[in-house]
JSON list of C-alpha atoms and ligand atoms in Angstrom, two decimals:
[
{"chain": "A", "resi": 29, "resn": "MET", "atom": "CA", "xyz": [-33.88, 40.58, 12.34]},
{"chain": "A", "resi": 30, "resn": "ASP", "atom": "CA", "xyz": [-31.47, 37.65, 11.83]},
{"chain": "A", "resi": 31, "resn": "GLN", "atom": "CA", "xyz": [-29.99, 36.23, 15.01]},
{"chain": "A", "resi": 32, "resn": "PRO", "atom": "CA", "xyz": [-26.18, 36.08, 15.01]},
{"chain": "A", "resi": 33, "resn": "ARG", "atom": "CA", "xyz": [-25.12, 32.63, 13.85]},
{"chain": "A", "resi": 34, "resn": "LYS", "atom": "CA", "xyz": [-23.76, 30.35, 16.57]},
{"chain": "A", "resi": 35, "resn": "ALA", "atom": "CA", "xyz": [-20.68, 28.31, 15.70]},
{"chain": "A", "resi": 36, "resn": "PRO", "atom": "CA", "xyz": [-21.75, 24.73, 14.98]},
{"chain": "A", "resi": 37, "resn": "PRO", "atom": "CA", "xyz": [-20.84, 22.19, 17.70]},
{"chain": "A", "resi": 38, "resn": "ALA", "atom": "CA", "xyz": [-17.53, 20.38, 17.22]},
{"chain": "A", "resi": 39, "resn": "PRO", "atom": "CA", "xyz": [-18.25, 17.24, 15.21]},
{"chain": "A", "resi": 40, "resn": "ALA", "atom": "CA", "xyz": [-17.96, 13.89, 17.00]},
{"chain": "A", "resi": 41, "resn": "PHE", "atom": "CA", "xyz": [-15.66, 12.52, 14.27]},
{"chain": "A", "resi": 42, "resn": "ARG", "atom": "CA", "xyz": [-13.21, 14.02, 11.81]},
{"chain": "A", "resi": 43, "resn": "VAL", "atom": "CA", "xyz": [-11.53, 12.08, 9.00]},
{"chain": "A", "resi": 44, "resn": "GLY", "atom": "CA", "xyz": [-8.18, 13.00, 7.47]},
{"chain": "A", "resi": 45, "resn": "HIS", "atom": "CA", "xyz": [-6.08, 11.81, 4.54]},
{"chain": "A", "resi": 46, "resn": "GLY", "atom": "CA", "xyz": [-2.33, 12.21, 4.10]},
{"chain": "A", "resi": 47, "resn": "TYR", "atom": "CA", "xyz": [-0.07, 11.43, 1.17]},
{"chain": "A", "resi": 48, "resn": "ASP", "atom": "CA", "xyz": [3.69, 11.67, 0.69]},
{"chain": "A", "resi": 49, "resn": "LEU", "atom": "CA", "xyz": [6.40, 10.61, -1.72]},
{"chain": "A", "resi": 50, "resn": "HIS", "atom": "CA", "xyz": [10.16, 10.76, -1.45]},
{"chain": "A", "resi": 51, "resn": "ARG", "atom": "CA", "xyz": [12.67, 10.14, -4.18]},
{"chain": "A", "resi": 52, "resn": "LEU", "atom": "CA", "xyz": [15.24, 7.44, -3.37]},
{"chain": "A", "resi": 53, "resn": "GLU", "atom": "CA", "xyz": [18.90, 7.67, -4.37]},
{"chain": "A", "resi": 54, "resn": "PRO", "atom": "CA", "xyz": [21.72, 5.16, -4.05]},
{"chain": "A", "resi": 55, "resn": "LEU", "atom": "CA", "xyz": [23.55, 5.56, -0.74]},
{"chain": "A", "resi": 56, "resn": "PRO", "atom": "CA", "xyz": [27.29, 6.17, -0.88]},
{"chain": "A", "resi": 57, "resn": "PRO", "atom": "CA", "xyz": [29.46, 3.35, 0.54]},
{"chain": "A", "resi": 58, "resn": "ALA", "atom": "CA", "xyz": [30.76, 3.28, 4.12]},
{"chain": "A", "resi": 59, "resn": "GLY", "atom": "CA", "xyz": [27.47, 3.95, 5.84]},
{"chain": "A", "resi": 60, "resn": "GLU", "atom": "CA", "xyz": [27.21, 7.56, 4.71]},
{"chain": "A", "resi": 61, "resn": "GLY", "atom": "CA", "xyz": [24.11, 9.30, 3.41]},
{"chain": "A", "resi": 62, "resn": "ARG", "atom": "CA", "xyz": [20.55, 9.39, 4.70]},
{"chain": "A", "resi": 63, "resn": "PRO", "atom": "CA", "xyz": [19.26, 5.86, 5.44]},
{"chain": "A", "resi": 64, "resn": "LEU", "atom": "CA", "xyz": [15.74, 4.80, 4.52]},
{"chain": "A", "resi": 65, "resn": "VAL", "atom": "CA", "xyz": [13.47, 5.39, 7.54]},
{"chain": "A", "resi": 66, "resn": "LEU", "atom": "CA", "xyz": [9.78, 4.46, 7.43]},
{"chain": "A", "resi": 67, "resn": "GLY", "atom": "CA", "xyz": [7.33, 4.65, 10.29]},
{"chain": "A", "resi": 68, "resn": "GLY", "atom": "CA", "xyz": [10.22, 5.62, 12.55]},
{"chain": "A", "resi": 69, "resn": "VAL", "atom": "CA", "xyz": [12.14, 2.41, 11.74]},
{"chain": "A", "resi": 70, "resn": "THR", "atom": "CA", "xyz": [15.47, 2.40, 9.87]},
{"chain": "A", "resi": 71, "resn": "LEU", "atom": "CA", "xyz": [15.54, -0.16, 7.06]},
{"chain": "A", "resi": 72, "resn": "ASP", "atom": "CA", "xyz": [18.55, -1.98, 5.72]},
{"chain": "A", "resi": 73, "resn": "HIS", "atom": "CA", "xyz": [18.68, -0.78, 2.10]},
{"chain": "A", "resi": 74, "resn": "ASP", "atom": "CA", "xyz": [21.19, 0.50, -0.46]},
{"chain": "A", "resi": 75, "resn": "MET", "atom": "CA", "xyz": [18.96, 3.52, -1.30]},
{"chain": "A", "resi": 76, "resn": "GLY", "atom": "CA", "xyz": [17.99, 6.48, 0.87]},
{"chain": "A", "resi": 77, "resn": "PRO", "atom": "CA", "xyz": [15.46, 9.33, 0.61]},
{"chain": "A", "resi": 78, "resn": "VAL", "atom": "CA", "xyz": [16.15, 12.75, -0.87]},
{"chain": "A", "resi": 79, "resn": "SER", "atom": "CA", "xyz": [14.84, 14.98, 1.90]},
{"chain": "A", "resi": 80, "resn": "HIS", "atom": "CA", "xyz": [15.45, 17.94, 4.17]},
{"chain": "A", "resi": 81, "resn": "SER", "atom": "CA", "xyz": [14.33, 15.99, 7.26]},
{"chain": "A", "resi": 82, "resn": "ASP", "atom": "CA", "xyz": [14.93, 12.25, 7.70]},
{"chain": "A", "resi": 83, "resn": "GLY", "atom": "CA", "xyz": [12.54, 11.67, 4.76]},
{"chain": "A", "resi": 84, "resn": "ASP", "atom": "CA", "xyz": [10.14, 9.33, 6.55]},
{"chain": "A", "resi": 85, "resn": "ALA", "atom": "CA", "xyz": [7.33, 9.33, 3.96]},
{"chain": "A", "resi": 86, "resn": "ALA", "atom": "CA", "xyz": [5.13, 7.16, 6.20]},
{"chain": "A", "resi": 87, "resn": "LEU", "atom": "CA", "xyz": [5.27, 9.51, 9.20]},
{"chain": "A", "resi": 88, "resn": "HIS", "atom": "CA", "xyz": [4.82, 12.50, 6.89]},
{"chain": "A", "resi": 89, "resn": "ALA", "atom": "CA", "xyz": [1.62, 10.98, 5.49]},
{"chain": "A", "resi": 90, "resn": "VAL", "atom": "CA", "xyz": [0.32, 10.19, 9.00]},
{"chain": "A", "resi": 91, "resn": "THR", "atom": "CA", "xyz": [1.17, 13.73, 10.17]},
{"chain": "A", "resi": 92, "resn": "ASP", "atom": "CA", "xyz": [-0.71, 15.24, 7.22]},
{"chain": "A", "resi": 93, "resn": "ALA", "atom": "CA", "xyz": [-3.69, 12.95, 7.84]},
{"chain": "A", "resi": 94, "resn": "VAL", "atom": "CA", "xyz": [-3.97, 14.17, 11.46]},
{"chain": "A", "resi": 95, "resn": "LEU", "atom": "CA", "xyz": [-3.46, 17.82, 10.46]},
{"chain": "A", "resi": 96, "resn": "GLY", "atom": "CA", "xyz": [-5.92, 17.43, 7.58]},
{"chain": "A", "resi": 97, "resn": "ALA", "atom": "CA", "xyz": [-8.59, 15.98, 9.86]},
{"chain": "A", "resi": 98, "resn": "LEU", "atom": "CA", "xyz": [-8.22, 19.05, 12.09]},
{"chain": "A", "resi": 99, "resn": "GLY", "atom": "CA", "xyz": [-8.29, 21.47, 9.17]},
{"chain": "A", "resi": 100, "resn": "GLU", "atom": "CA", "xyz": [-4.82, 22.69, 10.21]},
{"chain": "A", "resi": 101, "resn": "PRO", "atom": "CA", "xyz": [-2.04, 23.80, 7.83]},
{"chain": "A", "resi": 102, "resn": "ASP", "atom": "CA", "xyz": [-0.14, 20.87, 6.30]},
{"chain": "A", "resi": 103, "resn": "ILE", "atom": "CA", "xyz": [3.31, 19.58, 7.20]},
{"chain": "A", "resi": 104, "resn": "GLY", "atom": "CA", "xyz": [5.03, 21.63, 4.49]},
{"chain": "A", "resi": 105, "resn": "GLN", "atom": "CA", "xyz": [3.49, 24.84, 5.85]},
{"chain": "A", "resi": 106, "resn": "LEU", "atom": "CA", "xyz": [4.26, 24.08, 9.49]},
{"chain": "A", "resi": 107, "resn": "PHE", "atom": "CA", "xyz": [7.77, 22.73, 8.92]},
{"chain": "A", "resi": 108, "resn": "ALA", "atom": "CA", "xyz": [9.30, 24.46, 5.89]},
{"chain": "A", "resi": 109, "resn": "ASN", "atom": "CA", "xyz": [11.97, 22.45, 4.08]},
{"chain": "A", "resi": 110, "resn": "THR", "atom": "CA", "xyz": [14.13, 25.59, 4.05]},
{"chain": "A", "resi": 111, "resn": "ASP", "atom": "CA", "xyz": [14.16, 25.83, 7.89]},
{"chain": "A", "resi": 112, "resn": "PRO", "atom": "CA", "xyz": [17.53, 24.68, 9.29]},
{"chain": "A", "resi": 113, "resn": "ARG", "atom": "CA", "xyz": [15.73, 23.44, 12.44]},
{"chain": "A", "resi": 114, "resn": "TRP", "atom": "CA", "xyz": [14.32, 20.51, 10.43]},
{"chain": "A", "resi": 115, "resn": "GLU", "atom": "CA", "xyz": [17.55, 19.61, 8.62]},
{"chain": "A", "resi": 116, "resn": "SER", "atom": "CA", "xyz": [17.98, 15.82, 9.09]},
{"chain": "A", "resi": 117, "resn": "SER", "atom": "CA", "xyz": [15.31, 16.02, 11.80]},
{"chain": "A", "resi": 118, "resn": "SER", "atom": "CA", "xyz": [13.57, 12.88, 12.99]},
{"chain": "A", "resi": 119, "resn": "SER", "atom": "CA", "xyz": [10.00, 13.01, 11.68]},
{"chain": "A", "resi": 120, "resn": "ASP", "atom": "CA", "xyz": [8.76, 12.12, 15.16]},
{"chain": "A", "resi": 121, "resn": "VAL", "atom": "CA", "xyz": [8.78, 15.86, 15.94]},
{"chain": "A", "resi": 122, "resn": "PHE", "atom": "CA", "xyz": [6.29, 16.60, 13.13]},
{"chain": "A", "resi": 123, "resn": "LEU", "atom": "CA", "xyz": [3.85, 13.94, 14.28]},
{"chain": "A", "resi": 124, "resn": "ILE", "atom": "CA", "xyz": [4.25, 14.95, 17.94]},
{"chain": "A", "resi": 125, "resn": "GLU", "atom": "CA", "xyz": [3.27, 18.53, 16.99]},
{"chain": "A", "resi": 126, "resn": "ALA", "atom": "CA", "xyz": [0.24, 17.28, 15.03]},
{"chain": "A", "resi": 127, "resn": "VAL", "atom": "CA", "xyz": [-0.84, 15.11, 17.98]},
{"chain": "A", "resi": 128, "resn": "ASP", "atom": "CA", "xyz": [-0.45, 18.10, 20.34]},
{"chain": "A", "resi": 129, "resn": "ARG", "atom": "CA", "xyz": [-2.73, 20.14, 18.08]},
{"chain": "A", "resi": 130, "resn": "MET", "atom": "CA", "xyz": [-5.21, 17.25, 17.96]},
{"chain": "A", "resi": 131, "resn": "ARG", "atom": "CA", "xyz": [-5.34, 17.02, 21.78]},
{"chain": "A", "resi": 132, "resn": "ASN", "atom": "CA", "xyz": [-5.70, 20.78, 22.11]},
{"chain": "A", "resi": 133, "resn": "ALA", "atom": "CA", "xyz": [-8.64, 20.62, 19.72]},
{"chain": "A", "resi": 134, "resn": "GLY", "atom": "CA", "xyz": [-10.24, 17.95, 21.95]},
{"chain": "A", "resi": 135, "resn": "TYR", "atom": "CA", "xyz": [-9.75, 14.89, 19.74]},
{"chain": "A", "resi": 136, "resn": "SER", "atom": "CA", "xyz": [-7.98, 11.55, 19.93]},
{"chain": "A", "resi": 137, "resn": "VAL", "atom": "CA", "xyz": [-7.24, 8.94, 17.27]},
{"chain": "A", "resi": 138, "resn": "SER", "atom": "CA", "xyz": [-9.92, 6.32, 16.72]},
{"chain": "A", "resi": 139, "resn": "ASN", "atom": "CA", "xyz": [-7.85, 4.42, 14.14]},
{"chain": "A", "resi": 140, "resn": "LEU", "atom": "CA", "xyz": [-5.24, 4.85, 11.43]},
{"chain": "A", "resi": 141, "resn": "ASP", "atom": "CA", "xyz": [-4.88, 2.92, 8.18]},
{"chain": "A", "resi": 142, "resn": "LEU", "atom": "CA", "xyz": [-1.48, 3.41, 6.50]},
{"chain": "A", "resi": 143, "resn": "THR", "atom": "CA", "xyz": [-0.33, 2.05, 3.15]},
{"chain": "A", "resi": 144, "resn": "ILE", "atom": "CA", "xyz": [3.35, 2.23, 2.19]},
{"chain": "A", "resi": 145, "resn": "ILE", "atom": "CA", "xyz": [4.31, 1.56, -1.43]},
{"chain": "A", "resi": 146, "resn": "LEU", "atom": "CA", "xyz": [7.88, 0.47, -1.89]},
{"chain": "A", "resi": 147, "resn": "GLU", "atom": "CA", "xyz": [9.44, -1.95, -4.36]},
{"chain": "A", "resi": 148, "resn": "ARG", "atom": "CA", "xyz": [12.12, -3.16, -1.97]},
{"chain": "A", "resi": 149, "resn": "PRO", "atom": "CA", "xyz": [13.12, -4.05, 0.69]},
{"chain": "A", "resi": 150, "resn": "LYS", "atom": "CA", "xyz": [10.19, -6.05, 2.04]},
{"chain": "A", "resi": 151, "resn": "LEU", "atom": "CA", "xyz": [8.38, -4.26, 4.86]},
{"chain": "A", "resi": 152, "resn": "SER", "atom": "CA", "xyz": [6.89, -7.37, 6.51]},
{"chain": "A", "resi": 153, "resn": "PRO", "atom": "CA", "xyz": [9.90, -7.92, 8.85]},
{"chain": "A", "resi": 154, "resn": "VAL", "atom": "CA", "xyz": [9.50, -4.41, 10.34]},
{"chain": "A", "resi": 155, "resn": "ASN", "atom": "CA", "xyz": [5.72, -4.07, 10.08]},
{"chain": "A", "resi": 156, "resn": "GLY", "atom": "CA", "xyz": [5.15, -4.80, 13.79]},
{"chain": "A", "resi": 157, "resn": "GLU", "atom": "CA", "xyz": [7.88, -2.37, 14.83]},
{"chain": "A", "resi": 158, "resn": "MET", "atom": "CA", "xyz": [6.45, 0.41, 12.62]},
{"chain": "A", "resi": 159, "resn": "ARG", "atom": "CA", "xyz": [2.99, -0.20, 14.02]},
{"chain": "A", "resi": 160, "resn": "SER", "atom": "CA", "xyz": [4.26, -0.05, 17.58]},
{"chain": "A", "resi": 161, "resn": "ARG", "atom": "CA", "xyz": [6.28, 3.16, 16.96]},
{"chain": "A", "resi": 162, "resn": "ILE", "atom": "CA", "xyz": [3.35, 4.93, 15.29]},
{"chain": "A", "resi": 163, "resn": "ALA", "atom": "CA", "xyz": [0.87, 3.79, 17.96]},
{"chain": "A", "resi": 164, "resn": "GLY", "atom": "CA", "xyz": [3.22, 5.19, 20.62]},
{"chain": "A", "resi": 165, "resn": "LEU", "atom": "CA", "xyz": [3.44, 8.55, 18.86]},
{"chain": "A", "resi": 166, "resn": "LEU", "atom": "CA", "xyz": [-0.35, 8.71, 18.43]},
{"chain": "A", "resi": 167, "resn": "GLY", "atom": "CA", "xyz": [-0.97, 7.61, 22.03]},
{"chain": "A", "resi": 168, "resn": "VAL", "atom": "CA", "xyz": [-3.18, 4.69, 21.04]},
{"chain": "A", "resi": 169, "resn": "ASP", "atom": "CA", "xyz": [-3.14, 0.91, 21.34]},
{"chain": "A", "resi": 170, "resn": "GLU", "atom": "CA", "xyz": [-1.45, -0.94, 18.47]},
{"chain": "A", "resi": 171, "resn": "SER", "atom": "CA", "xyz": [-4.83, -2.39, 17.53]},
{"chain": "A", "resi": 172, "resn": "ALA", "atom": "CA", "xyz": [-5.82, 1.12, 16.36]},
{"chain": "A", "resi": 173, "resn": "VAL", "atom": "CA", "xyz": [-2.96, 1.23, 13.84]},
{"chain": "A", "resi": 174, "resn": "ASN", "atom": "CA", "xyz": [-2.84, -0.75, 10.60]},
{"chain": "A", "resi": 175, "resn": "VAL", "atom": "CA", "xyz": [0.22, -0.72, 8.34]},
{"chain": "A", "resi": 176, "resn": "LYS", "atom": "CA", "xyz": [0.15, -2.30, 4.87]},
{"chain": "A", "resi": 177, "resn": "GLY", "atom": "CA", "xyz": [3.14, -2.67, 2.58]},
{"chain": "A", "resi": 178, "resn": "LYS", "atom": "CA", "xyz": [2.64, -2.94, -1.18]},
{"chain": "A", "resi": 179, "resn": "THR", "atom": "CA", "xyz": [4.87, -2.92, -4.24]},
{"chain": "A", "resi": 180, "resn": "HIS", "atom": "CA", "xyz": [4.17, -0.91, -7.38]},
{"chain": "A", "resi": 181, "resn": "GLU", "atom": "CA", "xyz": [4.53, -3.95, -9.65]},
{"chain": "A", "resi": 182, "resn": "LYS", "atom": "CA", "xyz": [7.73, -2.56, -11.24]},
{"chain": "A", "resi": 183, "resn": "VAL", "atom": "CA", "xyz": [5.66, 0.24, -12.83]},
{"chain": "A", "resi": 184, "resn": "ASP", "atom": "CA", "xyz": [6.82, 3.87, -12.90]},
{"chain": "A", "resi": 185, "resn": "ALA", "atom": "CA", "xyz": [9.36, 5.46, -10.56]},
{"chain": "A", "resi": 186, "resn": "VAL", "atom": "CA", "xyz": [8.02, 3.76, -7.41]},
{"chain": "A", "resi": 187, "resn": "GLY", "atom": "CA", "xyz": [8.02, 0.38, -9.15]},
{"chain": "A", "resi": 188, "resn": "GLU", "atom": "CA", "xyz": [11.56, 0.97, -10.38]},
{"chain": "A", "resi": 189, "resn": "GLY", "atom": "CA", "xyz": [12.66, 1.53, -6.78]},
{"chain": "A", "resi": 190, "resn": "ARG", "atom": "CA", "xyz": [13.38, 5.23, -7.31]},
{"chain": "A", "resi": 191, "resn": "ALA", "atom": "CA", "xyz": [10.75, 6.49, -4.86]},
{"chain": "A", "resi": 192, "resn": "VAL", "atom": "CA", "xyz": [8.68, 5.53, -1.83]},
{"chain": "A", "resi": 193, "resn": "GLU", "atom": "CA", "xyz": [5.07, 6.55, -1.40]},
{"chain": "A", "resi": 194, "resn": "ALA", "atom": "CA", "xyz": [2.67, 6.51, 1.56]},
{"chain": "A", "resi": 195, "resn": "HIS", "atom": "CA", "xyz": [-1.08, 7.06, 2.00]},
{"chain": "A", "resi": 196, "resn": "ALA", "atom": "CA", "xyz": [-2.70, 7.47, 5.42]},
{"chain": "A", "resi": 197, "resn": "VAL", "atom": "CA", "xyz": [-6.32, 7.73, 6.49]},
{"chain": "A", "resi": 198, "resn": "VAL", "atom": "CA", "xyz": [-7.09, 8.60, 10.09]},
{"chain": "A", "resi": 199, "resn": "LEU", "atom": "CA", "xyz": [-10.34, 8.91, 12.02]},
{"chain": "A", "resi": 200, "resn": "LEU", "atom": "CA", "xyz": [-10.35, 11.28, 15.00]},
{"chain": "A", "resi": 201, "resn": "VAL", "atom": "CA", "xyz": [-12.98, 11.06, 17.69]},
{"chain": "A", "resi": 202, "resn": "ARG", "atom": "CA", "xyz": [-13.91, 13.87, 20.06]},
{"chain": "A", "resi": 203, "resn": "SER", "atom": "CA", "xyz": [-12.54, 13.02, 23.49]},
{"chain": "B", "resi": 28, "resn": "LIG", "atom": "MG1", "xyz": [7.84, 14.18, 3.06]}
]
């Protein structure tokens, strides 16, 4: 007779990928509207994201990478964009929840590689601040977080400045 199958041991490493895009719209004058926030840092720009939460595409991609590595439901399933609790919410709360789930599953972040695609403004002045914010949320040293900014060479909606896109790859290690 077949023996009952034992659950396989938790793998030593788990990799996850996250992707997000937000449409950008011109901000009304007088400091109104939703400012462009990326990696937890507010950028000085005349366009802002169309979003239920604060529209931080970078943190959304990182959150989905962590959740994806764990095999957990994605950010849209956990934090519905129809739920008034997340209206204008800082995206920190989404990543904090993903990190809680990661710790409960017995993993920590080995490293994160994040690419943000945005025509303007330039991300280099805030790159260090984004890296530091994300490392803090993940509970890792800044050396474990890489943030790259790229343009879309004026091609398509992202290249025309009408959207921002982010891709994240994370490696989790069993703690
Ligand atoms: Mg999003």
